[in-house]
Amino acid sequence: MRANFIFSEVWIGLRRNLTMTVAVIVTVAIGMALLGVGLMINSQISTMKDFWSDKVEVSVFLCKKNDPFPACKGSGGVNAQEQAALSQQIKAMPQVESVSFEDSAHAYEVFKTTNSGNTVLLSAIRAEDMPESFRVKLKDPDTYTAVIEQLKGAPGVSNVVNQKEILEKFFALLESLRWAALVVAIILVFAATLLIGNTVRLSAYNRRRETGIMRLVGASNIYIQLPFVMEGVIAGLIGGVMSGVLLMVSKVFLFDKVQVYLANTVLTWETVTKVILITLIFGVVICILASFVTLRRYLRV
Amino acid sequence: MIHFDNVTKVYANQNRPALDHVSVDVDKGEFVFLVGPSGSGKSTFLRLVLKEERPDSGVIQVAGKDLSRLSNFKVPHLRRRIGCVFQDFRLLPNKNVYENVAFALEVIGKPRRFIRKVVPEVVELVGLEGKAHRMPDELSGGEQQRVAMARAFVNRPMILLADEPTGNIDPATSIGIMKVLDRINRTGTTVVMATHDAAIVDSMRKRVVELEDGKIVRDQSRGVYGQAY
């Protein structure tokens, strides 16, 4: 096998139908980038789920004086007796792992750190405005419904909030984003396959003289087909590298920006590299397959 | 070397067979003319030897191998032992004489040192010494056909198939082409030449196999083209 012979043939082939080659590269790049974004969102969802799964709590907010919540109407705020009873009731539940009490001052501290940028909001809210709450940690975060059922409407409780429910809405949003990216990626991969097929067909037609002679003098099939397949592979590789760049850009300018709001769930470069590798290999494999399938139809050997 | 036993070939969408129960033997080192009018099955015969087509019935053996048992994977190796020359030369217009001949060796993976040694020898054998760096469009028809013969012969095939090699060439130049074919034949290569050219067949006095409507109507050693023409 003479490498320089193959490569000169490949180069001639790529140059002869440059426009098609560019089309292939762009389609592969965008398709693979979207596939990569899908994979990155996917890994993001799982790291976030891991991160949150042992942190989600059920917050049982207690009534304050003149609390606007309907459950607190006319109660004039929770009293010490009710609070102690609640604490007893929560601790007695079989699903509960631990429970802690968060007073107004502590709630205000947390509020201050999470909204440190928003001075207007901070100046408008005082420590006394923050509701007191029991923070209930469950043994299994999925068993929250029974806990909420029992605590909602108990005397002195203004509202029961399950963080998991909020997170799940957010995860659902991420998951639909992921599916959208994957569906568009599949469509583009399909388009890329057709484009590669077309490029190879054109290429085979352009070089029919050479391939005819190659067949005649007994060149082996692989020798005849390899230049065409390599054309596909090189276009796929360039497209893959471009998609890698797009993925790195999306990590820095998209994922890292969003992460600011989702503490501790950083998309690592390690994951990005893995995703880029996967998309690169996938792109090249698609190109090889598409080339081979078309060659079988348009290049008689 | 070439053995046809009761071979029939019918092309799709055609009711008349291109070859009709043809049996013929060509021995090693023979020179055979395949004559007959257009459509008599000469080209089909050559295509069957190359396994470009498959017979509908009958047995074909080339160089002792049964072609029906030859896997597609091995067909290229069969073709390496068979050289081909055509009426339309089939040279690569963007390669010069040397490159055209070398191409046949490059694509079967021969080392460059071997190519550099062998190609000039063959270019000389066909009578093109000193023209190795000409492009095909700078050569006459006869010279282009010599390039094609050099390319067909450079890998020292056992069989050379020539499909009307003088069809596009004037009679005077044809003599030179036939001399080259004769020279190739003398190296021990079996030559099968399909032709319409009565003068050439008559002058060479070689074996003549005449086909008509896919049937062999005459097989004569040291024959002539035939009185009918």
XYZ file of C-alpha atoms in Angstrom:
530
model
C 0.000 0.000 0.000
C 1.537 3.248 -1.089
C 0.448 6.009 1.249
C 1.542 8.959 -0.851
C -0.322 7.591 -3.872
C -3.534 7.330 -1.849
C -3.112 10.780 -0.357
C -2.434 12.494 -3.655
C -5.607 10.870 -5.016
C -7.540 11.999 -1.945
C -6.262 15.543 -2.274
C -7.240 15.691 -5.956
C -10.670 14.323 -5.091
C -11.285 16.834 -2.308
C -10.145 19.764 -4.445
C -12.240 18.732 -7.427
C -15.507 19.049 -5.548
C -14.595 21.634 -2.996
C -18.132 22.993 -2.559
C -19.521 19.600 -1.667
C -16.621 19.005 0.697
C -17.310 22.308 2.464
C -20.998 21.398 2.736
C -20.084 18.064 4.287
C -17.674 19.677 6.743
C -20.191 22.292 7.892
C -23.040 19.787 8.291
C -20.871 17.341 10.171
C -19.501 20.143 12.384
C -22.933 21.453 13.381
C -24.506 18.018 13.688
C -21.704 16.730 15.878
C -21.666 19.924 17.952
C -25.372 19.524 18.706
C -24.855 15.887 19.538
C -22.048 16.969 21.858
C -24.225 19.613 23.503
C -26.833 16.928 24.082
C -24.237 14.692 25.701
C -22.894 17.564 27.788
C -26.378 18.460 29.054
C -26.846 14.796 29.804
C -23.731 14.563 31.959
C -24.675 17.878 33.537
C -28.070 16.506 34.522
C -26.561 13.437 36.126
C -23.894 15.335 38.080
C -26.531 17.786 39.243
C -28.837 14.978 40.270
C -26.008 13.380 42.217
C -25.142 16.686 43.793
C -28.692 17.503 44.849
C -29.926 14.062 45.761
C -28.406 14.116 49.261
C -29.111 17.808 49.769
C -32.784 18.109 48.930
C -34.919 18.920 51.904
C -38.538 19.437 52.607
C -38.951 22.892 54.118
C -41.795 23.318 56.543
C -42.382 27.054 56.862
C -44.010 28.339 60.010
C -46.599 31.094 60.300
C -45.440 34.562 61.271
C -47.546 37.367 62.649
C -49.864 38.693 59.908
C -48.663 36.022 57.559
C -50.437 36.371 54.188
C -50.565 32.584 53.621
C -54.174 31.375 53.783
C -53.217 28.577 56.187
C -52.105 31.177 58.722
C -55.189 33.434 58.564
C -55.978 34.774 62.030
C -53.470 32.534 63.764
C -51.268 35.444 64.734
C -48.142 33.405 64.171
C -46.954 30.091 65.426
C -46.657 29.719 69.165
C -44.047 27.775 71.108
C -46.447 24.949 71.899
C -47.364 24.400 68.276
C -43.739 24.539 67.255
C -42.729 21.881 69.768
C -45.644 19.680 68.696
C -44.587 20.012 65.063
C -41.027 19.121 65.894
C -42.279 16.009 67.698
C -44.563 15.071 64.829
C -41.806 15.373 62.205
C -39.285 13.433 64.222
C -41.800 10.626 64.719
C -42.246 10.095 60.959
C -40.589 6.925 59.655
C -39.387 8.572 56.408
C -37.484 11.329 58.150
C -33.753 11.076 58.560
C -33.071 14.304 60.411
C -34.639 17.645 61.063
C -33.192 21.029 61.888
C -34.703 24.357 62.758
C -33.844 27.480 60.824
C -34.651 30.746 62.608
C -35.186 34.135 60.974
C -31.623 35.306 61.546
C -30.081 32.277 59.887
C -32.554 32.400 57.018
C -31.582 36.022 56.511
C -27.887 35.123 56.378
C -28.559 32.514 53.706
C -30.734 34.982 51.834
C -27.970 37.597 51.995
C -25.317 35.295 50.571
C -27.488 33.962 47.735
C -28.618 37.473 46.756
C -25.395 39.310 47.529
C -25.515 41.190 44.217
C -28.997 42.571 44.648
C -28.636 45.550 47.002
C -32.178 46.851 46.409
C -33.713 43.590 47.488
C -31.376 43.307 50.478
C -32.186 46.791 51.720
C -35.927 46.171 51.423
C -35.960 42.984 53.460
C -35.140 42.753 57.137
C -34.252 39.735 59.194
C -37.696 39.739 60.844
C -39.348 39.279 57.456
C -37.722 35.910 56.901
C -39.948 32.977 57.845
C -38.774 30.379 60.310
C -38.786 26.786 59.114
C -38.049 23.176 59.873
C -35.610 21.677 57.385
C -36.536 18.034 57.007
C -34.162 15.618 55.460
C -35.675 12.416 54.108
C -34.118 8.986 54.059
C -35.322 8.552 50.482
C -35.979 11.856 48.692
C -38.662 10.202 46.560
C -41.004 9.555 49.510
C -41.877 13.196 49.994
C -45.591 13.064 49.115
C -46.728 11.400 52.360
C -44.664 13.797 54.455
C -46.096 16.813 52.705
C -49.647 15.466 52.991
C -49.304 15.108 56.742
C -47.621 18.423 57.449
C -49.685 20.637 55.184
C -52.496 22.132 57.228
C -50.966 21.249 60.577
C -51.455 24.151 63.022
C -48.777 26.795 62.671
C -47.570 25.641 59.251
C -47.799 28.238 56.503
C -46.488 26.152 53.643
C -44.521 23.005 52.869
C -42.023 23.278 50.038
C -40.281 20.319 48.527
C -37.030 21.311 46.841
C -37.106 18.147 44.822
C -40.256 19.292 43.108
C -38.627 22.546 42.093
C -35.483 20.748 40.908
C -37.527 18.303 38.949
C -39.152 21.093 36.992
C -35.669 22.390 36.234
C -34.432 18.940 35.252
C -37.455 18.508 32.990
C -36.476 21.730 31.237
C -32.895 20.502 30.811
C -34.097 17.173 29.560
C -36.303 18.719 26.926
C -33.337 20.883 25.865
C -31.250 17.763 25.590
C -33.876 15.992 23.498
C -34.200 19.008 21.239
C -30.438 19.066 20.693
C -30.333 15.332 20.009
C -33.253 15.396 17.568
C -31.707 18.238 15.569
C -28.385 16.406 15.715
C -29.964 13.239 14.309
C -31.553 15.194 11.462
C -28.216 16.839 10.665
C -26.349 13.551 10.839
C -28.886 12.178 8.353
C -28.303 15.181 6.087
C -24.551 14.731 6.431
C -24.841 11.082 5.397
C -26.748 12.038 2.252
C -24.243 14.797 1.475
C -21.305 12.456 1.878
C -23.040 9.959 -0.366
C -23.465 12.638 -2.991
C -19.852 13.795 -2.693
C -18.586 10.283 -3.109
C -20.842 9.768 -6.112
C -19.545 12.936 -7.772
C -16.021 11.938 -6.941
C -16.519 8.471 -8.380
C -17.901 10.013 -11.561
C -14.989 12.461 -11.844
C -12.472 9.687 -11.464
C -14.236 6.999 -13.476
C -11.349 6.890 -15.976
C -8.768 6.181 -13.286
C -10.922 3.665 -11.457
C -11.728 1.922 -14.744
C -8.035 1.429 -15.441
C -7.359 0.428 -11.857
C -10.007 -2.252 -12.142
C -8.570 -3.427 -15.437
C -5.001 -3.814 -14.253
C -6.163 -5.659 -11.158
C -5.921 -3.141 -8.355
C -7.517 -4.619 -5.256
C -10.888 -3.271 -4.183
C -9.473 -1.614 -1.119
C -6.934 0.250 -3.234
C -9.688 1.524 -5.501
C -12.085 2.404 -2.706
C -9.707 3.790 -0.126
C -9.189 7.220 -1.732
C -12.962 7.775 -1.753
C -13.400 6.601 1.814
C -10.457 8.742 2.894
C -12.122 11.762 1.306
C -15.132 11.112 3.509
C -12.962 10.487 6.548
C -10.948 13.677 6.100
C -14.074 15.770 5.590
C -15.556 14.092 8.675
C -12.389 14.720 10.692
C -12.250 18.414 9.794
C -15.948 18.686 10.630
C -15.325 16.868 13.891
C -12.477 19.180 14.872
C -14.692 22.171 14.116
C -17.460 20.704 16.265
C -14.861 20.234 19.024
C -14.057 23.938 18.853
C -17.780 24.760 18.917
C -18.215 22.550 21.983
C -15.339 24.242 23.815
C -16.825 27.632 22.970
C -20.222 26.486 24.226
C -18.637 25.259 27.462
C -16.946 28.593 28.149
C -19.709 30.923 27.007
C -22.829 28.898 27.704
C -22.382 26.175 30.298
C -19.992 28.152 32.519
C -22.391 31.117 32.456
C -25.344 28.984 33.482
C -23.338 27.224 36.165
C -23.091 30.418 38.164
C -26.699 29.763 39.202
C -26.141 26.093 39.951
C -23.479 26.022 42.614
C -20.960 23.185 42.584
C -22.081 21.486 39.383
C -19.258 22.563 37.129
C -18.966 20.951 33.712
C -15.388 19.742 33.826
C -12.952 19.896 30.917
C -12.592 16.181 31.388
C -16.214 15.664 30.417
C -15.860 18.093 27.529
C -12.841 16.200 26.202
C -14.697 12.933 26.495
C -17.698 14.353 24.650
C -15.473 15.810 21.919
C -13.768 12.454 21.455
C -17.080 10.638 21.250
C -18.486 13.050 18.672
C -15.263 12.952 16.658
C -15.258 9.167 16.473
C -18.979 9.109 15.747
C -18.548 11.639 12.930
C -15.715 9.716 11.312
C -17.553 6.397 11.596
C -20.647 7.932 9.985
C -18.478 9.232 7.143
C -16.831 5.861 6.577
C -20.168 4.055 6.542
C -21.777 6.581 4.198
C -18.801 6.391 1.824
C -18.804 2.617 1.747
C -22.527 2.337 1.168
C -22.420 4.782 -1.752
C -19.289 3.205 -3.202
C -21.020 -0.132 -3.344
C -23.665 1.477 -5.522
C -21.609 3.739 -7.748
C -18.199 2.152 -8.026
C -18.270 -1.203 -9.720
C -15.352 -3.324 -8.647
C -4.608 -21.130 -20.827
C -8.172 -20.156 -21.748
C -10.773 -22.897 -21.742
C -14.449 -22.343 -22.657
C -16.732 -25.318 -22.317
C -20.282 -24.932 -23.642
C -20.488 -21.312 -22.502
C -23.714 -19.379 -22.995
C -24.202 -15.739 -22.096
C -27.521 -13.904 -22.430
C -27.637 -10.237 -21.485
C -30.647 -9.031 -19.566
C -33.488 -7.690 -21.733
C -32.201 -9.525 -24.759
C -33.636 -12.743 -26.063
C -30.766 -13.678 -28.396
C -27.692 -14.974 -26.573
C -24.434 -13.038 -27.013
C -22.545 -16.318 -26.823
C -24.332 -19.550 -27.661
C -22.795 -22.805 -26.404
C -19.246 -21.793 -27.202
C -16.424 -24.264 -26.596
C -12.877 -23.226 -27.368
C -9.372 -23.800 -26.068
C -6.466 -21.383 -26.267
C -3.088 -22.827 -25.341
C -0.229 -21.121 -23.592
C 1.790 -18.905 -25.917
C -0.781 -19.001 -28.728
C -1.786 -16.015 -30.873
C -5.475 -16.107 -31.692
C -7.576 -13.778 -33.840
C -11.213 -13.498 -32.874
C -13.094 -12.345 -35.953
C -16.696 -11.787 -36.859
C -19.152 -8.931 -37.489
C -20.200 -6.477 -34.787
C -22.452 -8.106 -32.239
C -21.118 -11.569 -32.964
C -19.894 -11.950 -29.374
C -16.177 -11.068 -29.597
C -16.252 -8.469 -26.835
C -18.456 -10.682 -24.678
C -15.829 -13.402 -25.000
C -13.103 -11.039 -23.760
C -15.285 -9.714 -20.924
C -15.992 -13.251 -19.774
C -12.260 -14.021 -19.636
C -11.793 -10.973 -17.372
C -14.757 -12.002 -15.241
C -16.393 -8.674 -15.962
C -19.437 -10.724 -16.898
C -20.652 -14.071 -15.681
C -21.792 -16.819 -18.062
C -25.351 -18.119 -17.745
C -24.116 -21.644 -18.263
C -20.928 -23.466 -19.084
C -17.461 -23.532 -17.593
C -14.700 -20.984 -18.103
C -11.158 -21.691 -16.971
C -8.416 -19.103 -17.180
C -4.849 -20.051 -16.249
C -6.178 -23.277 -14.786
C -8.706 -21.565 -12.517
C -12.449 -22.089 -12.743
C -13.846 -18.548 -12.850
C -17.183 -19.521 -11.334
C -15.313 -20.639 -8.227
C -13.143 -17.540 -8.082
C -14.355 -15.278 -5.279
C -14.858 -11.575 -6.029
C -12.035 -10.914 -3.636
C -9.620 -12.747 -5.931
C -10.803 -11.268 -9.224
C -8.183 -8.453 -9.068
C -5.459 -11.097 -8.850
C -6.823 -12.759 -11.981
C -6.778 -9.414 -13.779
C -3.157 -8.794 -12.800
C -2.258 -11.768 -14.955
C -4.268 -10.483 -17.918
C -3.307 -7.380 -19.897
C -5.919 -5.431 -21.849
C -5.753 -3.156 -24.884
C -8.741 -1.355 -26.357
C -9.698 0.489 -29.493
C -9.945 3.800 -27.579
C -6.546 3.433 -25.793
C -7.961 4.489 -22.377
C -4.934 6.527 -21.304
C -5.053 9.048 -18.471
C -4.852 12.448 -20.219
C -3.182 14.210 -17.272
C -0.297 11.749 -17.010
C 2.651 11.390 -19.367
C 3.746 8.157 -21.040
C 5.939 7.039 -18.168
C 3.274 7.860 -15.548
C 0.550 6.123 -17.520
C 2.567 2.917 -17.624
C 3.744 3.268 -14.028
C 0.140 3.804 -12.870
C -0.670 0.164 -13.625
C 2.075 -0.918 -11.230
C 1.448 1.757 -8.587
C -2.161 0.729 -8.093
C -1.221 -2.876 -7.469
C 1.243 -1.730 -4.850
C 4.562 -2.480 -6.559
C 7.603 -0.858 -4.939
C 8.903 2.297 -6.583
C 12.354 0.865 -7.234
C 10.813 -1.953 -9.260
C 8.666 0.525 -11.211
C 11.671 2.693 -12.060
C 13.493 -0.323 -13.431
C 10.678 -1.996 -15.360
C 8.768 0.881 -16.952
C 11.630 2.181 -19.184
C 12.243 -1.362 -20.423
C 8.639 -1.795 -21.505
C 8.483 1.697 -23.012
C 11.450 0.681 -25.116
C 9.895 -2.674 -26.021
C 6.862 -0.945 -27.577
C 9.140 1.426 -29.477
C 8.597 4.657 -27.551
C 12.119 5.249 -26.269
C 12.780 8.957 -25.841
C 9.058 9.764 -25.595
C 8.541 8.813 -21.981
C 7.755 12.367 -20.925
C 5.263 13.205 -23.663
C 1.625 13.694 -22.751
C -0.956 11.516 -24.554
C -2.319 14.455 -26.578
C 1.181 15.038 -27.993
C 1.256 11.530 -29.457
C -0.233 10.034 -32.621
C -2.919 7.371 -32.402
C -0.404 4.623 -33.065
C 1.901 5.913 -30.362
C -0.961 6.172 -27.901
C -1.851 2.557 -28.600
C 1.777 1.613 -27.946
C 1.516 3.303 -24.548
C -1.613 1.284 -23.857
C 0.213 -1.896 -24.858
C 3.137 -1.004 -22.624
C 0.709 -0.514 -19.746
C -0.987 -3.846 -20.483
C 2.328 -5.663 -20.669
C 4.332 -3.985 -17.914
C 3.212 -6.465 -15.274
C 4.242 -9.376 -17.568
C 0.751 -10.902 -17.886
C 0.219 -14.453 -19.040
C -2.563 -13.369 -21.354
C -2.986 -10.202 -23.416
C -6.504 -9.407 -24.595
C -6.745 -6.876 -27.414
C -10.190 -5.591 -28.403
C -9.817 -4.120 -31.905
C -6.493 -2.452 -31.092
C -6.080 -1.205 -34.664
C -9.668 0.026 -34.981
C -8.728 3.702 -34.717
C -5.410 3.488 -36.544
C -4.479 3.745 -40.221
C -3.259 0.561 -41.948
C 0.387 1.626 -42.164
C 0.603 2.310 -38.432
C -1.327 -0.877 -37.697
C 1.586 -2.930 -38.956
C 3.773 -1.419 -36.248
C 1.148 -2.239 -33.624
C 0.975 -5.828 -34.826
C 4.758 -6.085 -34.632
C 4.607 -5.071 -30.995
C 1.856 -7.615 -30.303
C 3.943 -10.259 -32.046
C 6.968 -9.291 -29.958
C 4.862 -9.604 -26.796
C 3.591 -12.990 -28.013
C 7.170 -14.167 -28.513
C 7.928 -13.566 -24.829
C 5.490 -16.416 -24.138
C 2.385 -14.318 -23.521
C -0.846 -15.706 -24.916
C -2.503 -13.083 -27.146
C -6.185 -12.986 -28.027
C -7.091 -10.224 -30.453
C -10.605 -9.372 -31.568
C -10.573 -7.561 -34.885
C -12.374 -6.545 -38.062
C -9.170 -5.918 -39.959
C -8.985 -8.529 -42.740
C -5.614 -7.357 -44.066
C -3.942 -7.823 -40.691
C -5.436 -11.278 -40.129
C -4.412 -12.373 -43.572
C -0.858 -11.098 -43.209
C -0.209 -12.671 -39.807
C -1.265 -16.232 -40.642
C -2.226 -17.115 -37.094
C -5.097 -19.132 -35.652
C -8.477 -17.610 -36.481
C -11.672 -18.209 -34.530
C -14.725 -16.783 -36.267
C -17.884 -15.987 -34.365
C -21.303 -15.324 -35.853
C -24.417 -14.650 -33.779
C -22.625 -15.969 -30.728
C -21.601 -19.274 -32.312
C -18.190 -20.406 -33.468
C -18.500 -20.977 -37.208
C -14.810 -21.522 -37.932
C -11.661 -22.378 -35.976
C -8.657 -22.577 -38.230
C -4.956 -22.577 -37.471
C -2.894 -20.353 -39.784
C -6.129 -18.974 -41.197
C -7.268 -15.903 -43.096
C -10.119 -13.504 -42.399
C -12.474 -15.292 -44.746
C -13.668 -15.198 -48.300
C -17.012 -13.608 -47.512
C -15.482 -10.234 -46.800
